[in-house]
mmCIF file of C-alpha atoms in Angstrom:
data_model
loop_
_atom_site.group_PDB
_atom_site.id
_atom_site.type_symbol
_atom_site.label_atom_id
_atom_site.label_comp_id
_atom_site.label_asym_id
_atom_site.label_seq_id
_atom_site.Cartn_x
_atom_site.Cartn_y
_atom_site.Cartn_z
ATOM 1 C CA UNK Q 1 -29.803 -10.759 -5.921
ATOM 2 C CA UNK Q 2 -27.889 -14.099 -7.196
ATOM 3 C CA UNK Q 3 -30.743 -15.689 -8.595
ATOM 4 C CA UNK Q 4 -31.231 -12.694 -10.989
ATOM 5 C CA UNK Q 5 -27.537 -12.506 -11.718
ATOM 6 C CA UNK Q 6 -27.625 -16.633 -12.920
ATOM 7 C CA UNK Q 7 -30.651 -15.557 -15.031
ATOM 8 C CA UNK Q 8 -29.288 -12.577 -16.307
ATOM 9 C CA UNK Q 9 -26.336 -14.684 -17.244
ATOM 10 C CA UNK Q 10 -28.116 -17.260 -18.718
ATOM 11 C CA UNK Q 11 -30.092 -14.968 -21.215
ATOM 12 C CA UNK Q 12 -26.711 -13.336 -22.090
ATOM 13 C CA UNK Q 13 -24.969 -16.758 -23.079
ATOM 14 C CA UNK Q 14 -28.112 -17.723 -24.876
ATOM 15 C CA UNK Q 15 -28.022 -14.817 -26.899
ATOM 16 C CA UNK Q 16 -23.614 -16.122 -27.622
ATOM 17 C CA UNK Q 17 -25.125 -19.344 -28.677
ATOM 18 C CA UNK Q 18 -27.806 -17.707 -30.834
ATOM 19 C CA UNK Q 19 -25.164 -15.589 -32.772
ATOM 20 C CA UNK Q 20 -22.644 -18.689 -32.797
ATOM 21 C CA UNK Q 21 -25.332 -21.120 -34.701
ATOM 22 C CA UNK Q 22 -26.306 -18.004 -36.873
ATOM 23 C CA UNK Q 23 -23.251 -16.632 -38.065
ATOM 24 C CA UNK Q 24 -20.378 -18.723 -37.381
ATOM 25 C CA UNK Q 25 -20.945 -21.901 -38.728
ATOM 26 C CA UNK Q 26 -17.820 -24.216 -38.911
ATOM 27 C CA UNK Q 27 -20.131 -27.232 -40.698
ATOM 28 C CA UNK Q 28 -19.605 -29.828 -41.775
ATOM 29 C CA UNK Q 29 -17.533 -30.755 -39.069
ATOM 30 C CA UNK Q 30 -18.249 -28.628 -35.863
ATOM 31 C CA UNK Q 31 -20.784 -27.444 -34.381
ATOM 32 C CA UNK Q 32 -20.130 -24.900 -31.413
ATOM 33 C CA UNK Q 33 -22.776 -25.506 -28.546
ATOM 34 C CA UNK Q 34 -23.063 -24.024 -25.105
ATOM 35 C CA UNK Q 35 -26.476 -25.645 -24.254
ATOM 36 C CA UNK Q 36 -25.424 -28.684 -22.294
ATOM 37 C CA UNK Q 37 -23.122 -26.535 -19.724
ATOM 38 C CA UNK Q 38 -25.866 -24.064 -19.491
ATOM 39 C CA UNK Q 39 -28.548 -26.749 -18.139
ATOM 40 C CA UNK Q 40 -25.910 -27.778 -15.676
ATOM 41 C CA UNK Q 41 -25.483 -25.031 -14.329
ATOM 42 C CA UNK Q 42 -28.835 -24.958 -13.317
ATOM 43 C CA UNK Q 43 -29.210 -24.846 -9.594
ATOM 44 C CA UNK Q 44 -29.688 -28.463 -8.344
ATOM 45 C CA UNK Q 45 -32.898 -27.397 -6.191
ATOM 46 C CA UNK Q 46 -34.546 -27.248 -9.131
ATOM 47 C CA UNK Q 47 -37.254 -29.718 -10.206
ATOM 48 C CA UNK Q 48 -36.391 -31.742 -12.434
ATOM 49 C CA UNK Q 49 -39.413 -31.211 -14.597
ATOM 50 C CA UNK Q 50 -38.705 -27.435 -14.687
ATOM 51 C CA UNK Q 51 -35.022 -28.287 -15.386
ATOM 52 C CA UNK Q 52 -36.301 -30.140 -19.152
ATOM 53 C CA UNK Q 53 -38.755 -27.143 -19.386
ATOM 54 C CA UNK Q 54 -36.285 -24.976 -19.770
ATOM 55 C CA UNK Q 55 -33.607 -26.769 -21.478
ATOM 56 C CA UNK Q 56 -36.804 -27.349 -24.177
ATOM 57 C CA UNK Q 57 -37.608 -23.832 -24.119
ATOM 58 C CA UNK Q 58 -33.678 -22.851 -24.779
ATOM 59 C CA UNK Q 59 -33.459 -25.830 -27.548
ATOM 60 C CA UNK Q 60 -36.355 -24.323 -29.372
ATOM 61 C CA UNK Q 61 -35.761 -20.275 -29.088
ATOM 62 C CA UNK Q 62 -32.045 -21.699 -30.319
ATOM 63 C CA UNK Q 63 -33.331 -23.560 -33.467
ATOM 64 C CA UNK Q 64 -37.041 -21.119 -33.997
ATOM 65 C CA UNK Q 65 -34.242 -18.160 -33.720
ATOM 66 C CA UNK Q 66 -31.104 -19.548 -35.788
ATOM 67 C CA UNK Q 67 -33.207 -20.658 -38.557
ATOM 68 C CA UNK Q 68 -32.489 -24.262 -37.560
ATOM 69 C CA UNK Q 69 -34.157 -27.435 -37.722
ATOM 70 C CA UNK Q 70 -36.883 -26.923 -35.634
ATOM 71 C CA UNK Q 71 -36.913 -29.196 -32.578
ATOM 72 C CA UNK Q 72 -33.031 -30.440 -33.282
ATOM 73 C CA UNK Q 73 -31.750 -28.639 -30.248
ATOM 74 C CA UNK Q 74 -34.614 -28.705 -28.287
ATOM 75 C CA UNK Q 75 -34.737 -32.985 -28.539
ATOM 76 C CA UNK Q 76 -31.100 -33.438 -27.618
ATOM 77 C CA UNK Q 77 -31.488 -30.707 -24.981
ATOM 78 C CA UNK Q 78 -34.239 -32.447 -23.136
ATOM 79 C CA UNK Q 79 -31.889 -35.657 -22.973
ATOM 80 C CA UNK Q 80 -29.291 -33.818 -21.559
ATOM 81 C CA UNK Q 81 -31.823 -32.230 -18.734
ATOM 82 C CA UNK Q 82 -33.199 -35.588 -18.327
ATOM 83 C CA UNK Q 83 -29.490 -37.347 -17.452
ATOM 84 C CA UNK Q 84 -28.652 -34.237 -15.706
ATOM 85 C CA UNK Q 85 -28.800 -35.705 -12.042
ATOM 86 C CA UNK Q 86 -27.882 -38.476 -12.321
ATOM 87 C CA UNK Q 87 -24.507 -37.057 -14.309
ATOM 88 C CA UNK Q 88 -24.121 -34.684 -11.802
ATOM 89 C CA UNK Q 89 -24.391 -37.946 -8.782
ATOM 90 C CA UNK Q 90 -21.934 -39.946 -10.827
ATOM 91 C CA UNK Q 91 -19.279 -37.424 -11.736
ATOM 92 C CA UNK Q 92 -19.129 -35.170 -9.208
ATOM 93 C CA UNK Q 93 -20.650 -37.060 -5.962
ATOM 94 C CA UNK Q 94 -24.225 -37.788 -4.135
ATOM 95 C CA UNK Q 95 -23.960 -34.435 -2.013
ATOM 96 C CA UNK Q 96 -24.491 -32.135 -4.917
ATOM 97 C CA UNK Q 97 -28.292 -33.487 -5.459
ATOM 98 C CA UNK Q 98 -29.018 -34.047 -1.783
ATOM 99 C CA UNK Q 99 -27.378 -30.999 -0.310
ATOM 100 C CA UNK Q 100 -27.985 -28.683 -3.352
ATOM 101 C CA UNK Q 101 -24.138 -27.553 -3.537
ATOM 102 C CA UNK Q 102 -23.883 -25.349 -6.671
ATOM 103 C CA UNK Q 103 -22.133 -26.510 -9.999
ATOM 104 C CA UNK Q 104 -19.074 -24.567 -9.974
ATOM 105 C CA UNK Q 105 -15.332 -24.852 -10.075
ATOM 106 C CA UNK Q 106 -15.386 -23.445 -6.823
ATOM 107 C CA UNK Q 107 -16.866 -26.240 -4.670
ATOM 108 C CA UNK Q 108 -16.045 -29.052 -7.071
ATOM 109 C CA UNK Q 109 -12.773 -29.021 -8.629
ATOM 110 C CA UNK Q 110 -11.662 -28.517 -12.575
ATOM 111 C CA UNK Q 111 -11.520 -32.496 -12.680
ATOM 112 C CA UNK Q 112 -15.133 -33.390 -11.617
ATOM 113 C CA UNK Q 113 -16.507 -30.395 -13.457
ATOM 114 C CA UNK Q 114 -14.684 -31.438 -16.493
ATOM 115 C CA UNK Q 115 -16.184 -35.061 -16.384
ATOM 116 C CA UNK Q 116 -19.980 -33.988 -15.746
ATOM 117 C CA UNK Q 117 -19.757 -31.379 -19.070
ATOM 118 C CA UNK Q 118 -17.906 -33.827 -20.963
ATOM 119 C CA UNK Q 119 -20.765 -36.555 -20.553
ATOM 120 C CA UNK Q 120 -23.458 -33.877 -21.061
ATOM 121 C CA UNK Q 121 -21.777 -32.687 -24.174
ATOM 122 C CA UNK Q 122 -21.122 -36.048 -25.417
ATOM 123 C CA UNK Q 123 -25.013 -37.358 -25.170
ATOM 124 C CA UNK Q 124 -26.065 -34.112 -26.276
ATOM 125 C CA UNK Q 125 -24.242 -34.519 -29.565
ATOM 126 C CA UNK Q 126 -24.841 -38.152 -29.883
ATOM 127 C CA UNK Q 127 -28.495 -37.640 -30.040
ATOM 128 C CA UNK Q 128 -27.849 -34.604 -32.171
ATOM 129 C CA UNK Q 129 -25.591 -35.715 -34.820
ATOM 130 C CA UNK Q 130 -27.856 -38.448 -35.309
ATOM 131 C CA UNK Q 131 -31.224 -37.018 -35.486
ATOM 132 C CA UNK Q 132 -29.441 -34.571 -37.799
ATOM 133 C CA UNK Q 133 -28.075 -37.060 -40.073
ATOM 134 C CA UNK Q 134 -30.891 -39.297 -39.981
ATOM 135 C CA UNK Q 135 -29.085 -41.864 -41.744
ATOM 136 C CA UNK Q 136 -28.110 -40.546 -44.413
ATOM 137 C CA UNK Q 137 -24.439 -39.715 -44.093
ATOM 138 C CA UNK Q 138 -21.733 -42.158 -43.320
ATOM 139 C CA UNK Q 139 -20.781 -43.445 -39.728
ATOM 140 C CA UNK Q 140 -17.246 -42.345 -40.379
ATOM 141 C CA UNK Q 141 -18.584 -38.946 -40.799
ATOM 142 C CA UNK Q 142 -20.984 -38.794 -38.192
ATOM 143 C CA UNK Q 143 -18.209 -40.126 -35.321
ATOM 144 C CA UNK Q 144 -16.122 -37.353 -36.475
ATOM 145 C CA UNK Q 145 -18.497 -34.539 -36.453
ATOM 146 C CA UNK Q 146 -19.842 -35.999 -33.096
ATOM 147 C CA UNK Q 147 -15.736 -35.871 -31.713
ATOM 148 C CA UNK Q 148 -14.771 -32.339 -33.535
ATOM 149 C CA UNK Q 149 -18.290 -30.777 -32.067
ATOM 150 C CA UNK Q 150 -17.499 -32.319 -28.384
ATOM 151 C CA UNK Q 151 -14.233 -31.474 -28.155
ATOM 152 C CA UNK Q 152 -14.846 -28.081 -29.494
ATOM 153 C CA UNK Q 153 -18.090 -27.196 -27.407
ATOM 154 C CA UNK Q 154 -16.073 -28.739 -24.142
ATOM 155 C CA UNK Q 155 -13.714 -25.574 -24.435
ATOM 156 C CA UNK Q 156 -16.739 -23.035 -24.752
ATOM 157 C CA UNK Q 157 -18.545 -25.104 -21.789
ATOM 158 C CA UNK Q 158 -15.614 -24.529 -19.500
ATOM 159 C CA UNK Q 159 -15.915 -21.059 -19.924
ATOM 160 C CA UNK Q 160 -19.657 -21.001 -19.659
ATOM 161 C CA UNK Q 161 -19.810 -23.066 -16.679
ATOM 162 C CA UNK Q 162 -17.173 -20.458 -14.742
ATOM 163 C CA UNK Q 163 -19.749 -17.585 -16.040
ATOM 164 C CA UNK Q 164 -22.706 -19.062 -14.470
ATOM 165 C CA UNK Q 165 -20.999 -20.228 -11.993
ATOM 166 C CA UNK Q 166 -22.679 -18.876 -8.520
ATOM 167 C CA UNK Q 167 -19.496 -18.471 -7.034
ATOM 168 C CA UNK Q 168 -19.048 -14.825 -5.653
ATOM 169 C CA UNK Q 169 -16.149 -13.039 -6.773
ATOM 170 C CA UNK Q 170 -14.813 -9.953 -5.541
#
């Protein structure tokens, strides 16, 4: 039951991401992205290669269905999936990975979730902005896009974590 709830919520947020990417563009400085928070919420019991595969497919779906540069979200999201367990160990602690605890506010607290989400979102946008500009934009512009996109996506990412959290609601 809990697994099916997560899968349905994951696909609903994926649809929201597609709508945001396709119709709510605040370019050139802000790209709202829920994808790093979605990857962080995948249960820690899943193998790294499965999480990276899910990240690749999710990113490719967003790229392909939202008419974006094919592979841009996928590339940045696979990097987030690759550093996911390291990020969780550093920001939250060893027990989340070794004991299979869930990535939720209830079990870890707001500050730890915020730190892990910030690291993942910052890494995602660092790769995304560099690959998107391909050296054609100035460093100041790229830095501003990284800061603005990371900040705005963090706000939406905190809500995403709350929706995908395995904590049972009454």
